Coordinates of C-alpha atoms and ligand atoms in Angstrom, one line a residue:
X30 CA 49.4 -81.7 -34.0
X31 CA 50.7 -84.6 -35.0
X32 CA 47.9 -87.1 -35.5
X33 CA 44.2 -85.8 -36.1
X34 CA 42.3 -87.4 -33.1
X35 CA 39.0 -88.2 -33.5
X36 CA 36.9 -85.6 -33.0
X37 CA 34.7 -87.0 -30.0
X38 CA 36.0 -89.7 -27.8
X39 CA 34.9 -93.5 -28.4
X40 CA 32.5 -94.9 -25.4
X41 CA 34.0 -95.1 -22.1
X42 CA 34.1 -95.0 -18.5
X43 CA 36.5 -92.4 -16.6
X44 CA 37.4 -93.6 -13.4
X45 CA 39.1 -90.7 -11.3
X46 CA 41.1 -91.8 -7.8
X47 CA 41.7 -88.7 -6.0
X48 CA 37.9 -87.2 -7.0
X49 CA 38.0 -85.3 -3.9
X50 CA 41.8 -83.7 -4.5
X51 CA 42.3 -80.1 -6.0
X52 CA 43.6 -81.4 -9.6
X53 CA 40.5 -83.0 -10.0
X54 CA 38.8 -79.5 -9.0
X55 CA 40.9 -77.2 -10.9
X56 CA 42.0 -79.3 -13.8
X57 CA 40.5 -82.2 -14.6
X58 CA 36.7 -81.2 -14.4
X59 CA 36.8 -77.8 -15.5
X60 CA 38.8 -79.9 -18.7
X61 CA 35.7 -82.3 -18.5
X62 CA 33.4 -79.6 -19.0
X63 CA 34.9 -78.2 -22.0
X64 CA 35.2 -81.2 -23.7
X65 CA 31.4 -81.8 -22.9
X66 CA 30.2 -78.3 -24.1
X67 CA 32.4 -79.0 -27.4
X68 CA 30.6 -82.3 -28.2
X69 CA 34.4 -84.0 -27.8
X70 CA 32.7 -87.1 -25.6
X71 CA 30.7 -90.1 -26.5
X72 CA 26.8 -89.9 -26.1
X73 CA 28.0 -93.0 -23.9
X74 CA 30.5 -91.7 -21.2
X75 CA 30.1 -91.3 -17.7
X76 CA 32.5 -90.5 -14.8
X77 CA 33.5 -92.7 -11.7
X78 CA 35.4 -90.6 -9.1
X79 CA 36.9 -92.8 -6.0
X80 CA 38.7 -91.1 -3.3
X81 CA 38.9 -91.7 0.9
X82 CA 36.1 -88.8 2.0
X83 CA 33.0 -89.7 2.4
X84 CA 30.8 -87.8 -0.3
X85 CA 28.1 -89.4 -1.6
X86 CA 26.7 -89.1 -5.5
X87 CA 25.3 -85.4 -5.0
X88 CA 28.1 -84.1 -3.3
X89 CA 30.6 -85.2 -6.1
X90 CA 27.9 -83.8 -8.5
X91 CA 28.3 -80.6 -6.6
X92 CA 31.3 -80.1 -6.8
X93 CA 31.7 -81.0 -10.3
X94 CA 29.4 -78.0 -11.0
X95 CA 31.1 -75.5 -8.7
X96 CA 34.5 -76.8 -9.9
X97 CA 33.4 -76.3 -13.4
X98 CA 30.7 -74.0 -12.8
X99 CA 31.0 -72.3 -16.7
X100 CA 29.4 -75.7 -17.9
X101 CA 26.8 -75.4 -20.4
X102 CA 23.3 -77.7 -20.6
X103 CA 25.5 -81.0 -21.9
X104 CA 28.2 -80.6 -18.8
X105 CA 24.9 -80.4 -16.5
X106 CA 23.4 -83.2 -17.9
X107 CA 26.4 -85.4 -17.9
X108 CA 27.3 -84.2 -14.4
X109 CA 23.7 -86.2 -13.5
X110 CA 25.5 -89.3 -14.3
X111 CA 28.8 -88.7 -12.1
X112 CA 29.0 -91.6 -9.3
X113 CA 31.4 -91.5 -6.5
X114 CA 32.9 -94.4 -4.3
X115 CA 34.2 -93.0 -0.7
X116 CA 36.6 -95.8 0.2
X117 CA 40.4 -96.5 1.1
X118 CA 42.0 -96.8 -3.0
X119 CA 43.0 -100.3 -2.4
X120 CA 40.3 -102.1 0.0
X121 CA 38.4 -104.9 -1.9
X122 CA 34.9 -103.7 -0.9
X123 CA 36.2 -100.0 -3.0
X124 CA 36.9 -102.6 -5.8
X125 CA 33.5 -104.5 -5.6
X126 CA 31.3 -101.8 -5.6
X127 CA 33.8 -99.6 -9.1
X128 CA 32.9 -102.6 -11.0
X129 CA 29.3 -102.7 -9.7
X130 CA 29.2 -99.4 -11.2
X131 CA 30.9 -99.8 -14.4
X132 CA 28.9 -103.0 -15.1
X133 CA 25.8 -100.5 -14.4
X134 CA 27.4 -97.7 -16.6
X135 CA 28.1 -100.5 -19.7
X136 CA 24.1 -101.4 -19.2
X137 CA 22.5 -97.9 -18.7
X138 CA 24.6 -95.4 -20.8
X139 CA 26.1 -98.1 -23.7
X140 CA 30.1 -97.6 -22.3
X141 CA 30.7 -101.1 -23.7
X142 CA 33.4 -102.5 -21.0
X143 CA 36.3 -98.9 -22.1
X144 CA 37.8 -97.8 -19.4
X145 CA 40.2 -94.9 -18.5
X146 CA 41.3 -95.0 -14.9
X147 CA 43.4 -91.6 -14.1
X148 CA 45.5 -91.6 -11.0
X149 CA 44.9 -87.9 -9.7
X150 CA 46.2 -88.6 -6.4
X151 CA 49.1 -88.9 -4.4
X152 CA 52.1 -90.2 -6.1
X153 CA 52.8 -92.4 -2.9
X154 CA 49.5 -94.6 -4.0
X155 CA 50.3 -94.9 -7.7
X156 CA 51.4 -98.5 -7.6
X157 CA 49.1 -99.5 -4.9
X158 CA 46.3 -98.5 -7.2
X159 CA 47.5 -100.1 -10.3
X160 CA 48.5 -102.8 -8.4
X161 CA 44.6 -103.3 -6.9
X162 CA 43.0 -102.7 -10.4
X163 CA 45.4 -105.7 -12.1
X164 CA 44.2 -107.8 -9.1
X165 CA 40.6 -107.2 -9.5
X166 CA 41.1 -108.0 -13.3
X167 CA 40.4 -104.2 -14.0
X168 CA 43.7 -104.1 -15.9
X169 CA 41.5 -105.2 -19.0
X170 CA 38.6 -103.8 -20.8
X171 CA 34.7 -105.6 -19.6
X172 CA 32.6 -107.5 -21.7
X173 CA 33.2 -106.5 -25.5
X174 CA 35.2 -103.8 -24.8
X175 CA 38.4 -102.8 -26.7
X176 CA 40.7 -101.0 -24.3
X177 CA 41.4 -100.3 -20.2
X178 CA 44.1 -97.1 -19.9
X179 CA 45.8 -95.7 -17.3
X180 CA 46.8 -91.9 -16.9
X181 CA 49.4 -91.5 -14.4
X182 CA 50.2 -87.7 -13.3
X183 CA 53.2 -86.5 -12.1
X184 CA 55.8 -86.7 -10.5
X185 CA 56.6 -90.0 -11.7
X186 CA 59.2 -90.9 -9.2
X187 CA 61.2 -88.5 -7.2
X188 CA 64.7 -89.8 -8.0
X189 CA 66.0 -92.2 -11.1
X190 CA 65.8 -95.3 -8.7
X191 CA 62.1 -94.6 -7.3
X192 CA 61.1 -93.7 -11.0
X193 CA 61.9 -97.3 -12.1
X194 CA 60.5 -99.2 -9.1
X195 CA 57.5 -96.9 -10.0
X196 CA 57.6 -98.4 -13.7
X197 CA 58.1 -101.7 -12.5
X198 CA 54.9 -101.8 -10.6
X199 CA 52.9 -100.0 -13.1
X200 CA 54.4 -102.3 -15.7
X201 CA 53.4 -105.3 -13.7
X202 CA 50.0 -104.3 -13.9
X203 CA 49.4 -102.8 -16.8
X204 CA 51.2 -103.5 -20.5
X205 CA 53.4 -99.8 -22.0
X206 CA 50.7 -99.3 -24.4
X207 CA 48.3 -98.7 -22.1
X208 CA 50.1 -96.2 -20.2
X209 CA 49.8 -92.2 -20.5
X210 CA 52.0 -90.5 -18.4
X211 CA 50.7 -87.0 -18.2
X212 CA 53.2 -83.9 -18.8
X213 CA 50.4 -81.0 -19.2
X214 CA 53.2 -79.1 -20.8
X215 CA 52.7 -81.4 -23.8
X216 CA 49.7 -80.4 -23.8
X217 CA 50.0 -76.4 -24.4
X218 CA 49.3 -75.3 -28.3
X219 CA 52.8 -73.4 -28.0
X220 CA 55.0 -76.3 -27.2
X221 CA 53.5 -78.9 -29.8
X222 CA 54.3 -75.5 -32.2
X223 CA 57.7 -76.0 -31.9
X224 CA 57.4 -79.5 -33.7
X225 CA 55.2 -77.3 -36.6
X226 CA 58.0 -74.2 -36.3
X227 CA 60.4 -76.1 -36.7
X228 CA 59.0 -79.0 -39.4
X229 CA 56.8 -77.3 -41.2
X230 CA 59.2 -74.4 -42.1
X231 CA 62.1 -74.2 -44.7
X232 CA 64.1 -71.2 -43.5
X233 CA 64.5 -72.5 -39.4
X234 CA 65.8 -75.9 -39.8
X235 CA 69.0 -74.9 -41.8
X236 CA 70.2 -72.3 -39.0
X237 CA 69.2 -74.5 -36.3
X238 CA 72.7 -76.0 -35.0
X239 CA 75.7 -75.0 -33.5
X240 CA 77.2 -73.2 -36.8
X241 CA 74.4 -70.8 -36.1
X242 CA 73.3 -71.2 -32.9
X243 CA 75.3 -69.5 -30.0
X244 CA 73.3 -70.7 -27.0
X245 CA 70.2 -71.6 -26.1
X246 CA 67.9 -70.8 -22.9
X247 CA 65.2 -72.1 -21.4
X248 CA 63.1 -70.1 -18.8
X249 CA 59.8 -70.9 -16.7
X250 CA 59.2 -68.1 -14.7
X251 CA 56.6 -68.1 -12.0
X252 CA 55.5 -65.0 -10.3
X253 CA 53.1 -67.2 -8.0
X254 CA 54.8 -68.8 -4.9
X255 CA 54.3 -72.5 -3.4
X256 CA 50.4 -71.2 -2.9
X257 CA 48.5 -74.2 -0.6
X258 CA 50.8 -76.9 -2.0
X259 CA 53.6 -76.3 0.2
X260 CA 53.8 -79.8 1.9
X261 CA 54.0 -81.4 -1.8
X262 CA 56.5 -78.9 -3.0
X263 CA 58.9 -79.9 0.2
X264 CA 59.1 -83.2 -1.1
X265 CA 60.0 -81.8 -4.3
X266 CA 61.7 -78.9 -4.7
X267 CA 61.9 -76.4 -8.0
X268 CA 64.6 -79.4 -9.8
X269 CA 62.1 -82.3 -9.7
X270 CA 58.7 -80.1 -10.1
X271 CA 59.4 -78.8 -13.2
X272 CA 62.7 -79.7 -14.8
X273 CA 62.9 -83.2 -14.7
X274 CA 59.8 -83.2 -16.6
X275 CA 58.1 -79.7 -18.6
X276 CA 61.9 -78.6 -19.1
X277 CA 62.9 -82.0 -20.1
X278 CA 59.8 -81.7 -22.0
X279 CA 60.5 -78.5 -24.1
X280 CA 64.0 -79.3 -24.6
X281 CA 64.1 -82.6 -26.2
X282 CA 61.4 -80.6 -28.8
X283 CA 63.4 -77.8 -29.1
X284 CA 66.6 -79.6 -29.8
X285 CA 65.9 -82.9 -31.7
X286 CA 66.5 -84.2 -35.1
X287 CA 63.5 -84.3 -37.4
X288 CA 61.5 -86.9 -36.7
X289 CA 60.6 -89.0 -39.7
X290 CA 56.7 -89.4 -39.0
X291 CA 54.9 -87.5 -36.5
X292 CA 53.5 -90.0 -34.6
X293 CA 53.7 -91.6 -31.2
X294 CA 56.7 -93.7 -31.5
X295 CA 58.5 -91.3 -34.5
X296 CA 58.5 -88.0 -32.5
X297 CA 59.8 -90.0 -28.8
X298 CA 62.3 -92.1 -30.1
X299 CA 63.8 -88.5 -31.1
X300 CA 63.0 -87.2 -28.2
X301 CA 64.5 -90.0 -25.9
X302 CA 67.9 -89.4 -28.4
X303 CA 68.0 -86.3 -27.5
X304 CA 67.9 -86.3 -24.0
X305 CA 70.8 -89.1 -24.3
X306 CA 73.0 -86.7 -25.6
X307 CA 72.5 -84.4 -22.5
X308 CA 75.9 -84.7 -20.7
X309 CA 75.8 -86.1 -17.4
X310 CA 77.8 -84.5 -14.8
X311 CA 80.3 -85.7 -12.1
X312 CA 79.0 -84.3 -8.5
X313 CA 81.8 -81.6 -8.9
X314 CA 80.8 -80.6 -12.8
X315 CA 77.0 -80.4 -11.2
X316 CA 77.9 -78.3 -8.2
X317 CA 79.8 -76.3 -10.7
X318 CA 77.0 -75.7 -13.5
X319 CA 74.1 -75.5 -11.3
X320 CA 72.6 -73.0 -8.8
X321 CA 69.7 -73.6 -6.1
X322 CA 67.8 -71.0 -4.5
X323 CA 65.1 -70.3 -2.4
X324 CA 62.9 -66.9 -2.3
X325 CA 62.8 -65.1 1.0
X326 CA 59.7 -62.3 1.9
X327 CA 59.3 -59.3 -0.7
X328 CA 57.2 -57.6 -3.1
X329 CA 55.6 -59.0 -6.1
X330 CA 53.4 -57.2 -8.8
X331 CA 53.2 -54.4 -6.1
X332 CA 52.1 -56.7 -3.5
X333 CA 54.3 -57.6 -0.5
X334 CA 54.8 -61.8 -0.2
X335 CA 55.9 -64.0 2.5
X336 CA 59.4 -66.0 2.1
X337 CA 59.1 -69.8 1.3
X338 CA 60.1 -70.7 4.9
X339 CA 57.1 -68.5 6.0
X340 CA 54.9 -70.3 3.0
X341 CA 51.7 -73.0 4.7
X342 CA 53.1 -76.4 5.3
X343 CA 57.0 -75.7 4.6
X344 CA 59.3 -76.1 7.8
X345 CA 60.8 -73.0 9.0
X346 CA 64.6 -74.3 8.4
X347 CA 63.5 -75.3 5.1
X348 CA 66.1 -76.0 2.4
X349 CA 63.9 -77.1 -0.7
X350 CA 64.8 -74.4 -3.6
X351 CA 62.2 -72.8 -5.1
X352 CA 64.8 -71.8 -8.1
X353 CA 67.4 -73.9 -10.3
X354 CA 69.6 -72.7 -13.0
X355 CA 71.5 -75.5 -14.6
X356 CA 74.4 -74.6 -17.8
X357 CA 73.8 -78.0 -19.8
X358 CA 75.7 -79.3 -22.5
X359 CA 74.1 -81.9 -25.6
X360 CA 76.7 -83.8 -27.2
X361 CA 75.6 -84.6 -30.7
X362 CA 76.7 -83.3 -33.7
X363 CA 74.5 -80.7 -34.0
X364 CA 74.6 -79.0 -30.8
X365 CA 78.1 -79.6 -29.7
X366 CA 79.6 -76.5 -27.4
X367 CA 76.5 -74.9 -27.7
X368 CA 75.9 -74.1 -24.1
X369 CA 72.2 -74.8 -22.8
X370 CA 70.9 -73.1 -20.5
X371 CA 67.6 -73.5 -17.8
X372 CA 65.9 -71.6 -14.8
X373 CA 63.2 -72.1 -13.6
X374 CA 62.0 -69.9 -10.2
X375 CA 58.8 -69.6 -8.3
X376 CA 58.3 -65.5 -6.8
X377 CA 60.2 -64.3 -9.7
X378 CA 59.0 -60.7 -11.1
X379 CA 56.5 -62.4 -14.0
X380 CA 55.5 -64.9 -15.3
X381 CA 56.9 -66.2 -18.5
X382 CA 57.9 -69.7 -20.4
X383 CA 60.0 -69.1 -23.4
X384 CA 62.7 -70.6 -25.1
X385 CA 65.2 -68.0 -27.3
X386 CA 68.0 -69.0 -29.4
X387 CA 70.3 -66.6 -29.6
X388 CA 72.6 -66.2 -32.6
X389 CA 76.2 -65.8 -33.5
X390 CA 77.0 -62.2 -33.7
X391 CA 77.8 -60.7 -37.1
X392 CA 81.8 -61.5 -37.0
X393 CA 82.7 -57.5 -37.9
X394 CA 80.4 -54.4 -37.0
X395 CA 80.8 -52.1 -39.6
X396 CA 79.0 -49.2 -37.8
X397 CA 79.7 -46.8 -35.1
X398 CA 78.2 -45.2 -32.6
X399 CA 76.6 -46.2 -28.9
X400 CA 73.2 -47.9 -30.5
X401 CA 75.5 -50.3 -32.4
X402 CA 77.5 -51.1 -29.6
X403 CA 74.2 -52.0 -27.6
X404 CA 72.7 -53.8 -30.1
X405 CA 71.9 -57.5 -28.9
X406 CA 72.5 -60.6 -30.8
X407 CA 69.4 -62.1 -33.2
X408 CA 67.2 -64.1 -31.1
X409 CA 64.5 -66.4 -32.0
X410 CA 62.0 -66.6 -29.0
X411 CA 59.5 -69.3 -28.6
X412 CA 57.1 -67.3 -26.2
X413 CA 55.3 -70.2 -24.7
X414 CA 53.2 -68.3 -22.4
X415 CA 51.9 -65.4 -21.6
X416 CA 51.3 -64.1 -24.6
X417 CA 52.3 -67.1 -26.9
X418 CA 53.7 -66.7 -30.1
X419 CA 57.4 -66.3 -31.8
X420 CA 59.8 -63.0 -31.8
X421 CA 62.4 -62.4 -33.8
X422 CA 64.9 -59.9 -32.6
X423 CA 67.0 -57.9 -35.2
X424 CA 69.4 -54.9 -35.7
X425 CA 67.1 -52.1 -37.7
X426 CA 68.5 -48.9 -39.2
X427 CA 67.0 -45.6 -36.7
X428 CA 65.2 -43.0 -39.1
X429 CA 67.1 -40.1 -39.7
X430 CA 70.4 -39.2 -41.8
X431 CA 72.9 -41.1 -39.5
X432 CA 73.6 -44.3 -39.9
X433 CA 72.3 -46.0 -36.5
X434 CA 71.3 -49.6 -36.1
X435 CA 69.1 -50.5 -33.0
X436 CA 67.7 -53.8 -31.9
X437 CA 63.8 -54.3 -32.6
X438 CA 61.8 -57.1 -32.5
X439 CA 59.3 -59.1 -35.0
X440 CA 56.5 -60.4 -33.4
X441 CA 53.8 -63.2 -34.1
X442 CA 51.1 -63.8 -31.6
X443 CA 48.5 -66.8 -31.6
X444 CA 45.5 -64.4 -30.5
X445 CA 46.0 -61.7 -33.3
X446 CA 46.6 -64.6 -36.3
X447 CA 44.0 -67.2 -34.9
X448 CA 41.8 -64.7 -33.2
X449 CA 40.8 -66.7 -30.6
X450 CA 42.1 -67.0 -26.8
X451 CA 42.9 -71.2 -26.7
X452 CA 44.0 -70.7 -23.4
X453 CA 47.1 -72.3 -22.4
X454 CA 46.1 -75.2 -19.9
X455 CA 46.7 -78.7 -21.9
X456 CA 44.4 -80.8 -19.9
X457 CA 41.6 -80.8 -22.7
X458 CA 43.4 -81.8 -25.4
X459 CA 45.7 -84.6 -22.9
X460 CA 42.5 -86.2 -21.6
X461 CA 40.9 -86.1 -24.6
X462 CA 43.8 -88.0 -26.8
X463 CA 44.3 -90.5 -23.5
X464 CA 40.5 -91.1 -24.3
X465 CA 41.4 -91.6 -27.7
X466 CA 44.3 -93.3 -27.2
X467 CA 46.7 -91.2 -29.1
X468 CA 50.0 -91.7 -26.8
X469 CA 52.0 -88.7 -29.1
X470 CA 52.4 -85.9 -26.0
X471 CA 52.3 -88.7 -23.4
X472 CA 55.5 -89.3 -21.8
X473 CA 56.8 -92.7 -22.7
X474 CA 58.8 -95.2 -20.3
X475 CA 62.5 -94.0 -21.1
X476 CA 61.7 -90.8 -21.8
X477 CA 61.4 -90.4 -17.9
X478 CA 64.4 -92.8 -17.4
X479 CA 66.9 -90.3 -19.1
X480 CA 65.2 -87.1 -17.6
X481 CA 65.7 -88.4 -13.9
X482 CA 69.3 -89.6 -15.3
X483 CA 69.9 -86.1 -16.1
X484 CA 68.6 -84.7 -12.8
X485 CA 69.4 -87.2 -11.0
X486 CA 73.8 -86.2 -10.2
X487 CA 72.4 -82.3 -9.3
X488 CA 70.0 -84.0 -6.5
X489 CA 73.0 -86.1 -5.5
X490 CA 75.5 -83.0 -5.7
X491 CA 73.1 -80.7 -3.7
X492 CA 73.0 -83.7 -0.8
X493 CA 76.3 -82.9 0.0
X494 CA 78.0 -79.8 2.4
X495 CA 78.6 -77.3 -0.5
X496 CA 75.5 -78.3 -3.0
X497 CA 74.4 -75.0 -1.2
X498 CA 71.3 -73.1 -1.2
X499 CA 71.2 -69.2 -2.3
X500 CA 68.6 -66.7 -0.7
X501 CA 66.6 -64.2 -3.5
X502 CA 63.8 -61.9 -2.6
X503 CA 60.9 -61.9 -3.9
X504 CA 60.1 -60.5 -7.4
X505 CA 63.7 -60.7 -8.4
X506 CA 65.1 -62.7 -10.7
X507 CA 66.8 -65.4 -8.4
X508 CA 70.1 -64.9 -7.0
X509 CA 72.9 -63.4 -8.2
X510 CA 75.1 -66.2 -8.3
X511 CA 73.0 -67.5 -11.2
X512 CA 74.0 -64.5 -13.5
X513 CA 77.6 -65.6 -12.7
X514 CA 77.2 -69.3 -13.8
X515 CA 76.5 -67.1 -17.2
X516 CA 79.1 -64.4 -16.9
X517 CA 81.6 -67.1 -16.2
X518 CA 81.1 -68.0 -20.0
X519 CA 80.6 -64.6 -21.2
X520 CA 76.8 -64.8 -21.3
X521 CA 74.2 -63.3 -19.5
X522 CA 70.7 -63.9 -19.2
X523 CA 67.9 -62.8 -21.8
X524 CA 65.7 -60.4 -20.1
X525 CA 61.8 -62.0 -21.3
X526 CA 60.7 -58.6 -20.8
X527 CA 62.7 -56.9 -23.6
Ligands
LIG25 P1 45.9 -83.5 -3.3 O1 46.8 -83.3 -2.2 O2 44.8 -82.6 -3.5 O3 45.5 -85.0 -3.2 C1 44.5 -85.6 -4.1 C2 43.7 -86.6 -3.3 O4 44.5 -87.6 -2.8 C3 43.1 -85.9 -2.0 O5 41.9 -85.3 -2.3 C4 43.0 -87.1 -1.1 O6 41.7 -87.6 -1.2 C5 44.0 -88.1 -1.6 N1 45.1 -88.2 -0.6 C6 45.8 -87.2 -0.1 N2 46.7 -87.7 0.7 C7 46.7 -89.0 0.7 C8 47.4 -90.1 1.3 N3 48.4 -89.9 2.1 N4 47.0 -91.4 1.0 C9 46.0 -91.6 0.1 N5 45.3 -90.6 -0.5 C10 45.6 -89.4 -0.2 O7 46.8 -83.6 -4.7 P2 46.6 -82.9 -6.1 O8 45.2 -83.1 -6.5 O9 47.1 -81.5 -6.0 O10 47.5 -83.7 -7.0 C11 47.2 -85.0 -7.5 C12 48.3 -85.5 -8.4 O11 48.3 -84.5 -9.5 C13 49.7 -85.4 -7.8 O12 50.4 -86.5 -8.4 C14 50.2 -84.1 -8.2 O13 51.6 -84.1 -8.3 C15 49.6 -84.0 -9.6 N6 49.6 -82.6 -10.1 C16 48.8 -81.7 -9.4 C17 48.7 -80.4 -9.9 C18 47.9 -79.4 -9.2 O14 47.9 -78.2 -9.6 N7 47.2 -79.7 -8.1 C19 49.5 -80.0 -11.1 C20 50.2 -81.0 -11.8 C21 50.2 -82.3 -11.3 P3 41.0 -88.4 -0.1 O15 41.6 -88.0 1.2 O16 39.6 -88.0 -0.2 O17 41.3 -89.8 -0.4
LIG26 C1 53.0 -78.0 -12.2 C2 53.8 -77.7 -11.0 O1 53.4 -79.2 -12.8 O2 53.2 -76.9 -13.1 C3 53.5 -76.4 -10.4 O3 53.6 -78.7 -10.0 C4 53.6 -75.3 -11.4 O4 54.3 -76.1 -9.3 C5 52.8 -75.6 -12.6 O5 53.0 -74.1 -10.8 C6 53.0 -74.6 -13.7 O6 52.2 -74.9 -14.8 P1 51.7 -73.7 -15.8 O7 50.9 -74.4 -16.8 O8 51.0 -72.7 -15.0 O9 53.0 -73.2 -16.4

């Protein structure tokens, strides 16, 4: 994308809080280890993970190699230089003996005083932790060294006003440009295509606006449920878990004006623009143009599934929704009436992230019959995963001596032209440009301000008695209501399966 990154990380310690947690197992080393087997890090990098139970060097180390058990010979041999520190995240003696160790890791393996501290933990320790590494003077790189980042996961907040107490701590302690906020979304090959689709192509930008553009949807479909994260997910809830930030996310690429370099501060400030323009509802609007649901037990991929309520760690009166469908509106000029609209659903029938524009409709249809009648509008689908790769949907003459026009599809997939699988799972390439320093797909200060301004009125509207919450089984496609908030309009919902 955007900037070519070095190819292998400068030298540097990582320092991971929450080395015991299950992001660290089933992201963050397994990323590790493919970075390692791809020469990507520094002859002189080590790992430093900190968390509250009480492993010692070798259990970390063991872990590191189940966790990321496809490792080759340079994940093994790094993995020998993994050091753990079982301690509370902000007790001084946690804090003596991390720089202990990264003085010993500057002496013995050359790191040179760069640090990367990434909080994988619980979002309720987040500013404690920065807060402890500013006080112990870990805010800045050691002796001769350049830089001392922070990676900060999601969720960054879990309302507008908790978002910005959350950046008022972080900012206390550590200065913007040392900042990544992770969005892994950001980190997928599809979504930075969008930016090359869309900027590196002379026949999409001129169709893409309202005098073209008929509507546009957003869909992350999930066919897994809450799995064991279902006392985080009560907290959340479908709006704040992936809206506020991968939907937020794909939109603002989708729908904003060209940037004029494709760096860091070029392609946000566009971003942020964009999501300016999103029009903020009154509670009423956002009761109106929104629907919240929540999956009850049936059958998914042939397999028969619990209901949320019934899900580990989610009360039994539960009202967190496990679905959202939002009808947005952006108020520039170049998207003005275009409706917008975004679901997002856990225990739906597949699994699928795509984005489709759908076009105006030819304004006569010259020919007869039942095919033409049926024939759907052109449609430009960013498949985003599975499968990843960009349809085109179009009316095509049938064969034969009648004049029949059917819709038919023109596909591009990444596997076929590339030939390679490159996975989906940003992690990799977002640890490796936080190691690098390249802040492009990190997620900058106001970028999170106007997503939780633009979530924030539905969590307000759903508070109150009729914000209400609507049942779906299992393996459908949410509940009915939401095709309404469409047919209201006219519109229904693109099946991703077509
Ligand atoms: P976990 O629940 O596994 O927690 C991570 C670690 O935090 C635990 O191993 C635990 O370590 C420590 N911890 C747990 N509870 C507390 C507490 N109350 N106070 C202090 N420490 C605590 O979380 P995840 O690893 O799933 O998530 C970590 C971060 O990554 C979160 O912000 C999450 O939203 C984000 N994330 C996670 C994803 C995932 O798939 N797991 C996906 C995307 C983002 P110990 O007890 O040893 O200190
Ligand atoms: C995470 C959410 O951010 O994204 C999860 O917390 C969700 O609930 C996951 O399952 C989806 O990511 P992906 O890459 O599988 O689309």
């Amino acid at each position: 994308m955007p900037t070519v990154p070095p190819e292998r990380t400068p030298p540097l310690v990582l320092v991971l809080f929450g080395a015991s947690g299950d992001l660290t197992a089933r992201k963050i080393l397994p990323a590790l280890a493919n970075l390692a087997d791809r020469g990507r890090l520094a002859e002189e990098f080590t790992v430093i993970g900190v968390a509250r139970t009480p492993w010692s060097d070798e259990e970390f180390r063991r872990v590191a190699m189940k966790d990321a058990q496809y490792g080759g010979e340079r994940w093994r041999k790094l993995v020998e230089r993994f050091r753990y520190i079982p301690g509370e995240y902000a007790a001084t003696d946690t804090f003596d003996r991390l720089k202990g160790l990264l003085a010993e890791a500057d002496e013995r393996y050359g790191t040179r005083g760069n640090r990367v501290y990434y909080l994988a933990t619980v979002p309720s320790v987040f500013a404690m932790i920065a807060d402890a590494l500013a006080k112990e003077g870990c805010n800045a790189p050691g002796e001769g060294g350049e830089f001392a980042r922070l990676v900060v996961e999601k969720p960054y907040g879990h309302d507008l006003q908790s978002a910005l107490e959350l950046d008022a701590a972080v900012h206390r302690a550590f200065d913007e440009d040392q900042i990544f906020r992770i969005d892994h979304y950001m980190g997928k090959e599809t979504v930075q295509n969008v930016l090359a689709l869309r900027f590196a192509n002379a026949i999409f930008e001129p169709v893409w606006n309202r005098r073209y553009v008929e509507q546009v949807q957003i869909t992350v479909a999930e066919s897994i449920g809450v799995e064991h994260r279902g006392g985080f997910y009560e907290t959340a809830g479908a709006l704040r878990d992936i809206v506020q930030n991968h939907v937020m996310q794909v939109l603002s690429l989708t729908l904003m004006e060209p940037p004029t370099g494709m760096d860091a501060t070029h392609i946000r400030d566009e971003k942020v623009k964009l999501l300016k323009a999103v029009d903020i509802p009154t509670p009423d609007e956002a009761v109106d143009k929104s629907v919240r649901g929540q999956y009850t037990p049936g059958v998914v991929d042939g397999v028969a599934v619990p209901g949320y309520r019934a899900e580990e760690g989610v009360a039994p009166d539960s009202v967190t929704e496990t679905y959202v469908a939002l009808r947005l509106r952006v108020e520039n000029w170049r998207w003005a009436g275009v409706p917008v609209y975004v679901r997002t659903g856990k225990r739906l029938p597949t699994r699928v992230t795509e984005v489709a524009l759908q076009f105006h409709n030819v304004p006569f249809l010259a020919f007869d019959g039942e095919l033409a009648r049926q024939l759907r509008p052109n449609t430009l689908v960013l498949r985003i995963q599975p499968n990843d790769g960009i349809s085109l949907h179009f009316g095509a003459k049938v064969p034969g001596e009648e004049f029949r026009v059917q819709s038919v599809a023109m596909d591009f997939l990444y596997e076929r032209a590339f030939g390679e699988d490159r996975g989906t799972d940003g992690y990799p390439r977002l640890l490796h440009d936080a190691m690098c320093g390249d802040a492009t797909l990190f997620i900058r200060t106001d970028e999170v301000e106007q997503a939780w301004r633009i979530v924030d009125p539905y969590l307000e509207a759903w508070s109150e008695p009729g914000g209400g919450l609507h049942l779906y089984r299992a393996g459908t496609w949410g509940p009915h209501i939401a095709d309404l908030l469409l047919e209201r309009a006219g519109d229904s919902w693109r099946n991703p399966e077509l």
